[in-house]
Amino acid sequence: MEVNSYLSKKAQKELKDAIEEAGGNEVFFTGQITAEGIVSSVKIGARGKEDTVLVNFSDTREPSSAVLIHNHPSGHLMPSDADLGVASNCAENGQGFYIINNDATDIYVVVEAVKPKTIKKIDVENAGALISAGGALSKISEHFEERPVQIALLENIAKTFNNGKIGVFEAGTGVGKSYSYLIPSVLWAISNNEKVVISTGTINLQQQLCEKDIPAVEKIIGKKIKFVLMKGRQNYICKRRLSDAASVLDLFEDETDEIKNIAHWAESSASGSKSDMTFMPSENVWTKVNSESDACMGMRCPFHNECFVMKVRKEAAAANIIVVNHHLLFADIESRMNGAGYADAAVLPPYKHIIFDEAHGIENAATSFFSESLTRFKINKLVNQMYRKRKNSNIGHLCTLAILSSNEEKADSAFELTSKIKNALTNLEIAASDLLQDKYTVRLCDASARDFGPLLVAVGELSRSLGTFTDMVREVMEGIADEDHDAPSYWESKIILRRLDSYVILLKNFLQWDEKRDNVYWIQKKRLSPELSRESASADFYIFNETPLDISYLMNEGVFEQMESVICTSATIKTGRDFNYWMKRSGLMLSDRERISAAEYPSPFPYEKNMLFAVPSDAPLPDSSQYQQYIEMVIPRLISAAEGRTLVLFTSYESLKSAHRTAIASLKGFSGRIMKQGDDDSSRLLEAFREEKESVLFATDSFWQGVDIPGEALSQVIIVKLPFTVPNDPVFVARSEAIESRGGSSFMELSVPEAVIKFRQGIGRLIRRSDDKGVVIVLDRRIYEKRYGSIFIASMPPCKKMYEPISEITKKINSFIFD
């Protein structure tokens, strides 16, 4: 074989020099190849002895590792049996496998390298023309209106794909960003036979993409495409677990009807997805029948050919576009970072391109996914499933395992061990109660470490008790013969053990908090509902939390460095005049700046004409003792001025409840409904608010974003306070301290920009289409009187503004909305 046909002169020299440096012993390399299939450069993976070298599998998983190379110092280049084993894996992974002599002048090609495929770039101009006047969209849309800003965004996203960049694009309400990223995504995926993953923050957007937008894009480009909405496997029924649960209904006396209903529904369901059910099963029942990775028997499962999870995975493997939520994407990224690599399937099929829609929520989504928590309820539930005494009899999976096991006697200690766990849980709750007293949160840190002493003793006791119990269960399971591994209790126990193990790790991390400064360890006190508190010794319970302090390095290493292109888009990424805050928090600042393209695409809606922004100049400051009384006085006046049609956004639920009571008392003759968050399910509240045009909704938290009420039903948004995070939030405080410790200003680098993004989300609830008209009232005059207020003002769309007494504002509201 001609060595120059496979190795460039540069690569030959690199190989020869590295082998000489290793004393002529075997060296393992990975190599990159050109479009012609010639190795252009190599990377040393491992150095060995005269006749053997380790394969560095970590390097082989790198996307750039097109070929594996090692030398035979003897000059005899025929592959050994070990070589052929590695070569077989190379063939499966589409990698070449070469053996060379020490001078790199002779070569034996065991497996030919796969030449890089030629990438077909998107024709940017033609892609933009699809949504321009006279283009495909104009011919199928009854109310088509060309949006130059939408075309510009689409063209920039297409260039991001073509150039392998990271795009950060803020697209205001009404730009039409879904078409702007879907069309380039589909064109790229079809032309290059690659997958594009679209990750969103809300179920509503996922459904809109799959049910409306992607089918519309098929019509626009004139081609059918394969797309799939993927959910975590816990969202699907496992037919084996359902069959097992249905066969022992007498063990689940209170759940018999639910399990029967699910079994009947599953017989005719095409998806097996919980969201497609016509009824909502209880959480206890669902966790007995849903799909779990640890309970999956794979090919051994009698229902393998009917498996709902396998079905959706097959669809995903063949799809061009995969729609997921941020949580599922991070589950996939975690699996790949923990060893699965980026070349093969993990939770999702392999992919090289990601679209993050609703990208403003990436940090919160990643923080939530990579956090861990436990409560006494979670632990008790798992332990009781494994073993409990009931009416003088022993029940639970352990009893079945013991019958099957040659180590049956090990289970005799079950009662003693579970009793110790329950005693340890009681001691932990007592210690937590003593520690928190009248507080609702407390963080484990240098300042509080001494106070945590008794609680950490209780944490250690629970960790040891759980560890001893899980060790005993494993000993019992080890005594079960292979032919009995198909027993349902064996697989259910694997799930329980994995979860209990994760709690043991969390408890040990609490004990080692001082060595794990990358995480925040904190405890939260919550109150049981009245129904549950009657059945419990205490109305309070405690949540033990582990939260990552900073997700930026994880995002950069796991996402931005690995993907060929990433597009991040949202209506609210900027704070003030730049993207720096979001880019720092999301990890993008750690990436190569030359790869990053950032741009703003403002809303085409006529805010200057249709939106009034007003701040009462006579309002007391929020830290005044008169502030709550003031807002309770003015909110009814503002509601009356707008004739209802008002969304009132709070940062405190206690403040909300008090203001809501006052508003009902003050507006006795008001014809509309005055609703508050918590009165009903959120979706039903929004539906009522949308349908009843004079209604009012008092809300907090999640209602600051994602609420889409176009038309007359929403004509006024009242923001009670600028949405700064409460200063006693443990994670926020820890992040603030980290900024201060490096000499920064936590207020200007964290508090203000975080509040600005939430503020922008809040005011964005008002104008949802071009003919919407209304008023945003901010009752917090710090926005005009504090220096940082200018950052909030600069982040708003251009509109009419008022800073006058409340009496003047209420006069203006009615005429502005209705004239």
CSV table of N, CA and C in Angstrom, one decimal, residues 53-177:
chain,number,residue,atom,x,y,z
A,53,VAL,N,-0.1,-1.5,23.3
A,53,VAL,CA,-0.4,-0.2,23.7
A,53,VAL,C,-1.9,-0.1,24.0
A,54,LEU,N,-2.3,0.7,24.9
A,54,LEU,CA,-3.7,0.9,25.3
A,54,LEU,C,-4.4,1.7,24.2
A,55,VAL,N,-5.7,1.4,24.0
A,55,VAL,CA,-6.6,2.2,23.1
A,55,VAL,C,-7.2,3.3,24.0
A,56,ASN,N,-7.0,4.5,23.6
A,56,ASN,CA,-7.6,5.6,24.4
A,56,ASN,C,-9.0,5.9,23.9
A,57,PHE,N,-10.0,5.2,24.5
A,57,PHE,CA,-11.3,5.3,24.0
A,57,PHE,C,-11.9,6.7,24.1
A,58,SER,N,-11.4,7.5,25.0
A,58,SER,CA,-11.9,8.8,25.2
A,58,SER,C,-11.6,9.6,23.9
A,59,ASP,N,-10.4,9.4,23.4
A,59,ASP,CA,-10.0,10.1,22.1
A,59,ASP,C,-10.8,9.6,20.9
A,60,THR,N,-11.1,8.3,20.9
A,60,THR,CA,-11.7,7.7,19.7
A,60,THR,C,-13.1,8.3,19.6
A,61,ARG,N,-13.7,8.8,20.7
A,61,ARG,CA,-15.1,9.3,20.6
A,61,ARG,C,-15.1,10.8,20.1
A,62,GLU,N,-14.0,11.4,20.0
A,62,GLU,CA,-14.0,12.8,19.5
A,62,GLU,C,-14.4,12.8,18.0
A,63,PRO,N,-15.3,13.8,17.7
A,63,PRO,CA,-15.8,13.9,16.3
A,63,PRO,C,-14.7,13.9,15.3
A,64,SER,N,-13.5,14.5,15.6
A,64,SER,CA,-12.4,14.7,14.6
A,64,SER,C,-11.6,13.4,14.4
A,65,SER,N,-11.9,12.3,15.2
A,65,SER,CA,-11.1,11.1,15.2
A,65,SER,C,-11.6,10.2,14.0
A,66,ALA,N,-11.2,10.5,12.8
A,66,ALA,CA,-11.6,9.7,11.6
A,66,ALA,C,-10.9,8.4,11.5
A,67,VAL,N,-9.7,8.3,12.0
A,67,VAL,CA,-8.9,7.1,11.8
A,67,VAL,C,-8.1,6.9,13.1
A,68,LEU,N,-7.9,5.6,13.5
A,68,LEU,CA,-7.1,5.2,14.6
A,68,LEU,C,-5.8,4.6,14.0
A,69,ILE,N,-4.6,4.9,14.5
A,69,ILE,CA,-3.4,4.5,14.0
A,69,ILE,C,-2.5,4.0,15.2
A,70,HIS,N,-1.8,2.9,14.9
A,70,HIS,CA,-0.7,2.6,15.9
A,70,HIS,C,0.4,1.9,15.1
A,71,ASN,N,1.6,1.8,15.7
A,71,ASN,CA,2.7,1.2,15.0
A,71,ASN,C,3.1,-0.2,15.5
A,72,HIS,N,3.7,-1.0,14.7
A,72,HIS,CA,4.3,-2.3,15.1
A,72,HIS,C,5.8,-2.1,15.0
A,73,PRO,N,6.5,-2.0,16.1
A,73,PRO,CA,7.9,-1.8,16.1
A,73,PRO,C,8.7,-2.9,15.3
A,74,SER,N,8.1,-4.1,15.2
A,74,SER,CA,8.8,-5.2,14.5
A,74,SER,C,8.8,-5.0,13.0
A,75,GLY,N,8.0,-4.1,12.5
A,75,GLY,CA,7.9,-3.9,11.1
A,75,GLY,C,7.0,-4.8,10.4
A,76,HIS,N,6.5,-5.8,11.2
A,76,HIS,CA,5.5,-6.8,10.7
A,76,HIS,C,4.1,-6.2,10.9
A,77,LEU,N,3.4,-5.8,9.8
A,77,LEU,CA,2.2,-5.0,10.0
A,77,LEU,C,0.9,-5.8,10.0
A,78,MET,N,1.0,-7.1,9.9
A,78,MET,CA,-0.3,-7.8,9.9
A,78,MET,C,-1.0,-7.7,11.3
A,79,PRO,N,-2.3,-7.5,11.3
A,79,PRO,CA,-3.0,-7.2,12.5
A,79,PRO,C,-3.1,-8.5,13.4
A,80,SER,N,-2.9,-8.2,14.7
A,80,SER,CA,-3.1,-9.3,15.7
A,80,SER,C,-4.6,-9.5,16.0
A,81,ASP,N,-5.0,-10.5,16.8
A,81,ASP,CA,-6.4,-10.7,17.1
A,81,ASP,C,-6.9,-9.5,17.9
A,82,ALA,N,-6.1,-8.9,18.8
A,82,ALA,CA,-6.5,-7.7,19.5
A,82,ALA,C,-6.7,-6.5,18.5
A,83,ASP,N,-5.8,-6.4,17.5
A,83,ASP,CA,-6.0,-5.4,16.5
A,83,ASP,C,-7.3,-5.5,15.8
A,84,LEU,N,-7.6,-6.8,15.4
A,84,LEU,CA,-8.9,-7.0,14.7
A,84,LEU,C,-10.1,-6.7,15.5
A,85,GLY,N,-10.0,-6.9,16.8
A,85,GLY,CA,-11.1,-6.5,17.7
A,85,GLY,C,-11.4,-5.0,17.7
A,86,VAL,N,-10.3,-4.3,17.8
A,86,VAL,CA,-10.4,-2.8,17.7
A,86,VAL,C,-10.9,-2.4,16.3
A,87,ALA,N,-10.4,-3.0,15.3
A,87,ALA,CA,-10.8,-2.7,13.9
A,87,ALA,C,-12.3,-2.9,13.7
A,88,SER,N,-12.8,-4.0,14.3
A,88,SER,CA,-14.2,-4.3,14.2
A,88,SER,C,-15.1,-3.1,14.8
A,89,ASN,N,-14.6,-2.6,15.9
A,89,ASN,CA,-15.3,-1.4,16.5
A,89,ASN,C,-15.2,-0.2,15.6
A,90,CYS,N,-14.0,0.0,15.0
A,90,CYS,CA,-13.8,1.1,14.0
A,90,CYS,C,-14.8,1.0,12.9
A,91,ALA,N,-15.0,-0.2,12.3
A,91,ALA,CA,-15.9,-0.4,11.2
A,91,ALA,C,-17.3,0.0,11.6
A,92,GLU,N,-17.7,-0.4,12.8
A,92,GLU,CA,-19.1,-0.1,13.3
A,92,GLU,C,-19.2,1.4,13.4
A,93,ASN,N,-18.2,2.1,13.8
A,93,ASN,CA,-18.2,3.6,14.1
A,93,ASN,C,-17.9,4.4,12.9
A,94,GLY,N,-17.6,3.8,11.8
A,94,GLY,CA,-17.3,4.6,10.6
A,94,GLY,C,-15.9,5.2,10.7
A,95,GLN,N,-15.0,4.5,11.4
A,95,GLN,CA,-13.6,5.0,11.5
A,95,GLN,C,-12.6,4.1,10.8
A,96,GLY,N,-11.5,4.6,10.3
A,96,GLY,CA,-10.5,3.8,9.7
A,96,GLY,C,-9.5,3.3,10.8
A,97,PHE,N,-8.8,2.2,10.4
A,97,PHE,CA,-7.8,1.6,11.3
A,97,PHE,C,-6.6,1.3,10.5
A,98,TYR,N,-5.4,1.9,10.9
A,98,TYR,CA,-4.2,1.7,10.2
A,98,TYR,C,-3.1,1.2,11.1
A,99,ILE,N,-2.2,0.4,10.5
A,99,ILE,CA,-1.0,0.0,11.3
A,99,ILE,C,0.2,0.4,10.4
A,100,ILE,N,1.2,1.0,11.1
A,100,ILE,CA,2.4,1.6,10.4
A,100,ILE,C,3.7,1.0,11.0
A,101,ASN,N,4.8,1.2,10.3
A,101,ASN,CA,6.0,0.9,10.9
A,101,ASN,C,6.6,2.1,11.7
A,102,ASN,N,7.7,2.0,12.3
A,102,ASN,CA,8.2,3.1,13.2
A,102,ASN,C,8.6,4.3,12.4
A,103,ASP,N,8.9,4.2,11.1
A,103,ASP,CA,9.3,5.4,10.4
A,103,ASP,C,8.2,6.0,9.6
A,104,ALA,N,7.0,5.4,9.7
A,104,ALA,CA,5.8,5.8,9.0
A,104,ALA,C,6.0,5.8,7.5
A,105,THR,N,6.8,4.9,7.0
A,105,THR,CA,7.1,4.8,5.6
A,105,THR,C,6.3,3.6,5.0
A,106,ASP,N,5.7,2.8,5.8
A,106,ASP,CA,5.0,1.6,5.4
A,106,ASP,C,3.6,1.6,6.1
A,107,ILE,N,2.6,1.1,5.5
A,107,ILE,CA,1.3,1.2,6.1
A,107,ILE,C,0.5,-0.1,5.7
A,108,TYR,N,-0.3,-0.6,6.7
A,108,TYR,CA,-1.3,-1.6,6.4
A,108,TYR,C,-2.7,-1.1,6.8
A,109,VAL,N,-3.6,-1.0,5.8
A,109,VAL,CA,-4.9,-0.4,6.1
A,109,VAL,C,-5.9,-1.6,6.4
A,110,VAL,N,-6.2,-1.7,7.7
A,110,VAL,CA,-7.1,-2.8,8.1
A,110,VAL,C,-8.6,-2.4,7.8
A,111,VAL,N,-8.9,-1.2,8.1
A,111,VAL,CA,-10.3,-0.6,7.8
A,111,VAL,C,-10.1,0.7,7.1
A,112,GLU,N,-10.7,0.9,5.9
A,112,GLU,CA,-10.6,2.1,5.2
A,112,GLU,C,-11.3,3.2,6.0
A,113,ALA,N,-10.7,4.4,6.0
A,113,ALA,CA,-11.4,5.5,6.6
A,113,ALA,C,-12.6,6.0,5.7
A,114,VAL,N,-13.6,6.5,6.4
A,114,VAL,CA,-14.8,7.0,5.7
A,114,VAL,C,-14.5,8.5,5.4
A,115,LYS,N,-14.4,8.8,4.1
A,115,LYS,CA,-14.1,10.2,3.7
A,115,LYS,C,-15.2,11.1,4.2
A,116,PRO,N,-14.8,12.3,4.7
A,116,PRO,CA,-15.8,13.3,5.2
A,116,PRO,C,-16.8,13.6,4.0
A,117,LYS,N,-18.1,13.6,4.4
A,117,LYS,CA,-19.0,13.9,3.3
A,117,LYS,C,-19.0,15.4,3.0
A,118,THR,N,-19.4,15.7,1.8
A,118,THR,CA,-19.4,17.1,1.3
A,118,THR,C,-20.6,17.7,1.9
A,119,ILE,N,-20.4,18.9,2.5
A,119,ILE,CA,-21.5,19.6,3.1
A,119,ILE,C,-22.2,20.5,2.0
A,120,LYS,N,-23.5,20.4,1.9
A,120,LYS,CA,-24.2,21.3,1.0
A,120,LYS,C,-24.8,22.5,1.8
A,121,LYS,N,-24.2,23.6,1.5
A,121,LYS,CA,-24.7,24.8,2.2
A,121,LYS,C,-26.0,25.3,1.8
A,122,ILE,N,-26.7,26.0,2.7
A,122,ILE,CA,-28.0,26.6,2.3
A,122,ILE,C,-27.8,27.8,1.4
A,123,ASP,N,-28.6,27.9,0.4
A,123,ASP,CA,-28.6,29.1,-0.5
A,123,ASP,C,-29.4,30.2,0.3
A,124,VAL,N,-28.7,31.1,0.9
A,124,VAL,CA,-29.2,32.0,1.8
A,124,VAL,C,-30.3,32.9,1.1
A,125,GLU,N,-30.0,33.4,-0.1
A,125,GLU,CA,-30.9,34.2,-0.8
A,125,GLU,C,-32.2,33.5,-1.2
A,126,ASN,N,-32.1,32.3,-1.7
A,126,ASN,CA,-33.3,31.5,-2.0
A,126,ASN,C,-34.1,31.2,-0.8
A,127,ALA,N,-33.4,30.9,0.4
A,127,ALA,CA,-34.1,30.6,1.6
A,127,ALA,C,-34.9,31.8,2.1
A,128,GLY,N,-34.3,33.0,2.0
A,128,GLY,CA,-35.0,34.2,2.4
A,128,GLY,C,-36.2,34.5,1.4
A,129,ALA,N,-36.1,34.2,0.2
A,129,ALA,CA,-37.1,34.4,-0.8
A,129,ALA,C,-38.4,33.6,-0.5
A,130,LEU,N,-38.3,32.5,0.2
A,130,LEU,CA,-39.4,31.7,0.5
A,130,LEU,C,-40.4,32.4,1.3
A,131,ILE,N,-40.0,33.4,2.2
A,131,ILE,CA,-40.9,34.1,3.0
A,131,ILE,C,-41.0,35.6,2.6
A,132,SER,N,-40.5,35.9,1.4
A,132,SER,CA,-40.6,37.3,0.9
A,132,SER,C,-41.9,37.4,0.0
A,133,ALA,N,-42.2,38.6,-0.3
A,133,ALA,CA,-43.3,38.9,-1.2
A,133,ALA,C,-43.1,38.1,-2.5
A,134,GLY,N,-44.1,37.4,-3.0
A,134,GLY,CA,-44.0,36.6,-4.2
A,134,GLY,C,-43.5,35.2,-3.9
A,135,GLY,N,-43.0,34.9,-2.7
A,135,GLY,CA,-42.4,33.6,-2.4
A,135,GLY,C,-43.5,32.6,-2.0
A,136,ALA,N,-43.0,31.4,-1.6
A,136,ALA,CA,-43.9,30.3,-1.3
A,136,ALA,C,-44.9,30.6,-0.2
A,137,LEU,N,-44.5,31.3,0.8
A,137,LEU,CA,-45.4,31.6,2.0
A,137,LEU,C,-46.5,32.5,1.5
A,138,SER,N,-46.2,33.5,0.7
A,138,SER,CA,-47.2,34.5,0.3
A,138,SER,C,-48.3,33.8,-0.5
A,139,LYS,N,-48.0,32.7,-1.2
A,139,LYS,CA,-49.0,32.0,-2.0
A,139,LYS,C,-49.9,31.0,-1.2
A,140,ILE,N,-49.5,30.7,0.0
A,140,ILE,CA,-50.3,29.8,0.8
A,140,ILE,C,-50.9,30.4,2.0
A,141,SER,N,-50.5,31.7,2.3
A,141,SER,CA,-51.0,32.4,3.5
A,141,SER,C,-52.0,33.4,3.1
A,142,GLU,N,-53.2,33.3,3.6
A,142,GLU,CA,-54.3,34.2,3.3
A,142,GLU,C,-54.0,35.7,3.7
A,143,HIS,N,-53.4,35.8,4.8
A,143,HIS,CA,-53.1,37.2,5.4
A,143,HIS,C,-51.6,37.5,5.4
A,144,PHE,N,-50.9,37.1,4.3
A,144,PHE,CA,-49.5,37.3,4.2
A,144,PHE,C,-49.1,38.8,4.2
A,145,GLU,N,-48.1,39.1,5.0
A,145,GLU,CA,-47.5,40.4,5.0
A,145,GLU,C,-46.0,40.2,5.2
A,146,GLU,N,-45.2,40.7,4.2
A,146,GLU,CA,-43.8,40.6,4.2
A,146,GLU,C,-43.2,41.3,5.5
A,147,ARG,N,-42.3,40.5,6.2
A,147,ARG,CA,-41.6,41.1,7.3
A,147,ARG,C,-40.1,41.1,7.1
A,148,PRO,N,-39.6,42.2,6.7
A,148,PRO,CA,-38.1,42.3,6.4
A,148,PRO,C,-37.3,41.8,7.6
A,149,VAL,N,-37.7,42.1,8.8
A,149,VAL,CA,-36.9,41.7,10.0
A,149,VAL,C,-36.9,40.1,10.1
A,150,GLN,N,-38.0,39.5,9.7
A,150,GLN,CA,-38.1,38.0,9.7
A,150,GLN,C,-37.2,37.4,8.7
A,151,ILE,N,-37.1,38.0,7.5
A,151,ILE,CA,-36.3,37.6,6.4
A,151,ILE,C,-34.8,37.7,6.8
A,152,ALA,N,-34.5,38.9,7.4
A,152,ALA,CA,-33.1,39.1,7.9
A,152,ALA,C,-32.6,38.1,8.9
A,153,LEU,N,-33.5,37.8,9.9
A,153,LEU,CA,-33.2,36.7,10.9
A,153,LEU,C,-33.0,35.4,10.2
A,154,LEU,N,-33.9,35.0,9.3
A,154,LEU,CA,-33.8,33.7,8.6
A,154,LEU,C,-32.4,33.6,7.9
A,155,GLU,N,-32.1,34.7,7.2
A,155,GLU,CA,-30.8,34.7,6.4
A,155,GLU,C,-29.6,34.6,7.4
A,156,ASN,N,-29.7,35.2,8.5
A,156,ASN,CA,-28.5,35.1,9.5
A,156,ASN,C,-28.4,33.7,10.1
A,157,ILE,N,-29.6,33.1,10.3
A,157,ILE,CA,-29.6,31.7,10.9
A,157,ILE,C,-29.0,30.8,9.8
A,158,ALA,N,-29.4,31.0,8.6
A,158,ALA,CA,-28.9,30.1,7.5
A,158,ALA,C,-27.3,30.3,7.4
A,159,LYS,N,-26.8,31.5,7.5
A,159,LYS,CA,-25.4,31.7,7.5
A,159,LYS,C,-24.7,31.0,8.7
A,160,THR,N,-25.4,31.0,9.9
A,160,THR,CA,-24.9,30.4,11.0
A,160,THR,C,-24.7,28.9,10.8
A,161,PHE,N,-25.6,28.2,10.1
A,161,PHE,CA,-25.5,26.8,9.7
A,161,PHE,C,-24.3,26.7,8.8
A,162,ASN,N,-24.3,27.5,7.8
A,162,ASN,CA,-23.3,27.4,6.7
A,162,ASN,C,-21.8,27.5,7.3
A,163,ASN,N,-21.7,28.4,8.2
A,163,ASN,CA,-20.3,28.8,8.7
A,163,ASN,C,-20.0,28.1,10.0
A,164,GLY,N,-20.8,27.2,10.5
A,164,GLY,CA,-20.5,26.4,11.7
A,164,GLY,C,-20.4,27.4,12.9
A,165,LYS,N,-21.3,28.3,13.1
A,165,LYS,CA,-21.1,29.3,14.2
A,165,LYS,C,-22.1,29.1,15.3
A,166,ILE,N,-22.0,29.9,16.3
A,166,ILE,CA,-23.0,30.0,17.4
A,166,ILE,C,-23.8,31.3,17.2
A,167,GLY,N,-25.0,31.3,17.0
A,167,GLY,CA,-25.8,32.5,16.8
A,167,GLY,C,-26.6,32.8,18.0
A,168,VAL,N,-26.6,34.1,18.4
A,168,VAL,CA,-27.4,34.6,19.5
A,168,VAL,C,-28.3,35.7,19.0
A,169,PHE,N,-29.6,35.4,18.8
A,169,PHE,CA,-30.5,36.3,18.1
A,169,PHE,C,-31.7,36.6,18.9
A,170,GLU,N,-31.8,37.9,19.3
A,170,GLU,CA,-33.0,38.3,20.0
A,170,GLU,C,-34.1,38.7,19.0
A,171,ALA,N,-35.2,38.1,19.0
A,171,ALA,CA,-36.3,38.4,18.0
A,171,ALA,C,-37.5,38.8,18.8
A,172,GLY,N,-37.9,40.1,18.6
A,172,GLY,CA,-39.0,40.6,19.4
A,172,GLY,C,-40.3,40.0,19.0
A,173,THR,N,-41.4,40.2,19.8
A,173,THR,CA,-42.7,39.6,19.5
A,173,THR,C,-43.2,40.0,18.1
A,174,GLY,N,-43.6,39.1,17.4
A,174,GLY,CA,-44.1,39.4,16.0
A,174,GLY,C,-43.1,39.3,14.9
A,175,VAL,N,-41.9,39.0,15.2
A,175,VAL,CA,-40.9,38.8,14.2
A,175,VAL,C,-41.2,37.5,13.4
A,176,GLY,N,-41.7,36.5,14.1
A,176,GLY,CA,-41.9,35.2,13.4
A,176,GLY,C,-40.7,34.4,13.4
A,177,LYS,N,-40.1,34.2,14.6
A,177,LYS,CA,-38.8,33.5,14.7
A,177,LYS,C,-38.9,32.0,14.4
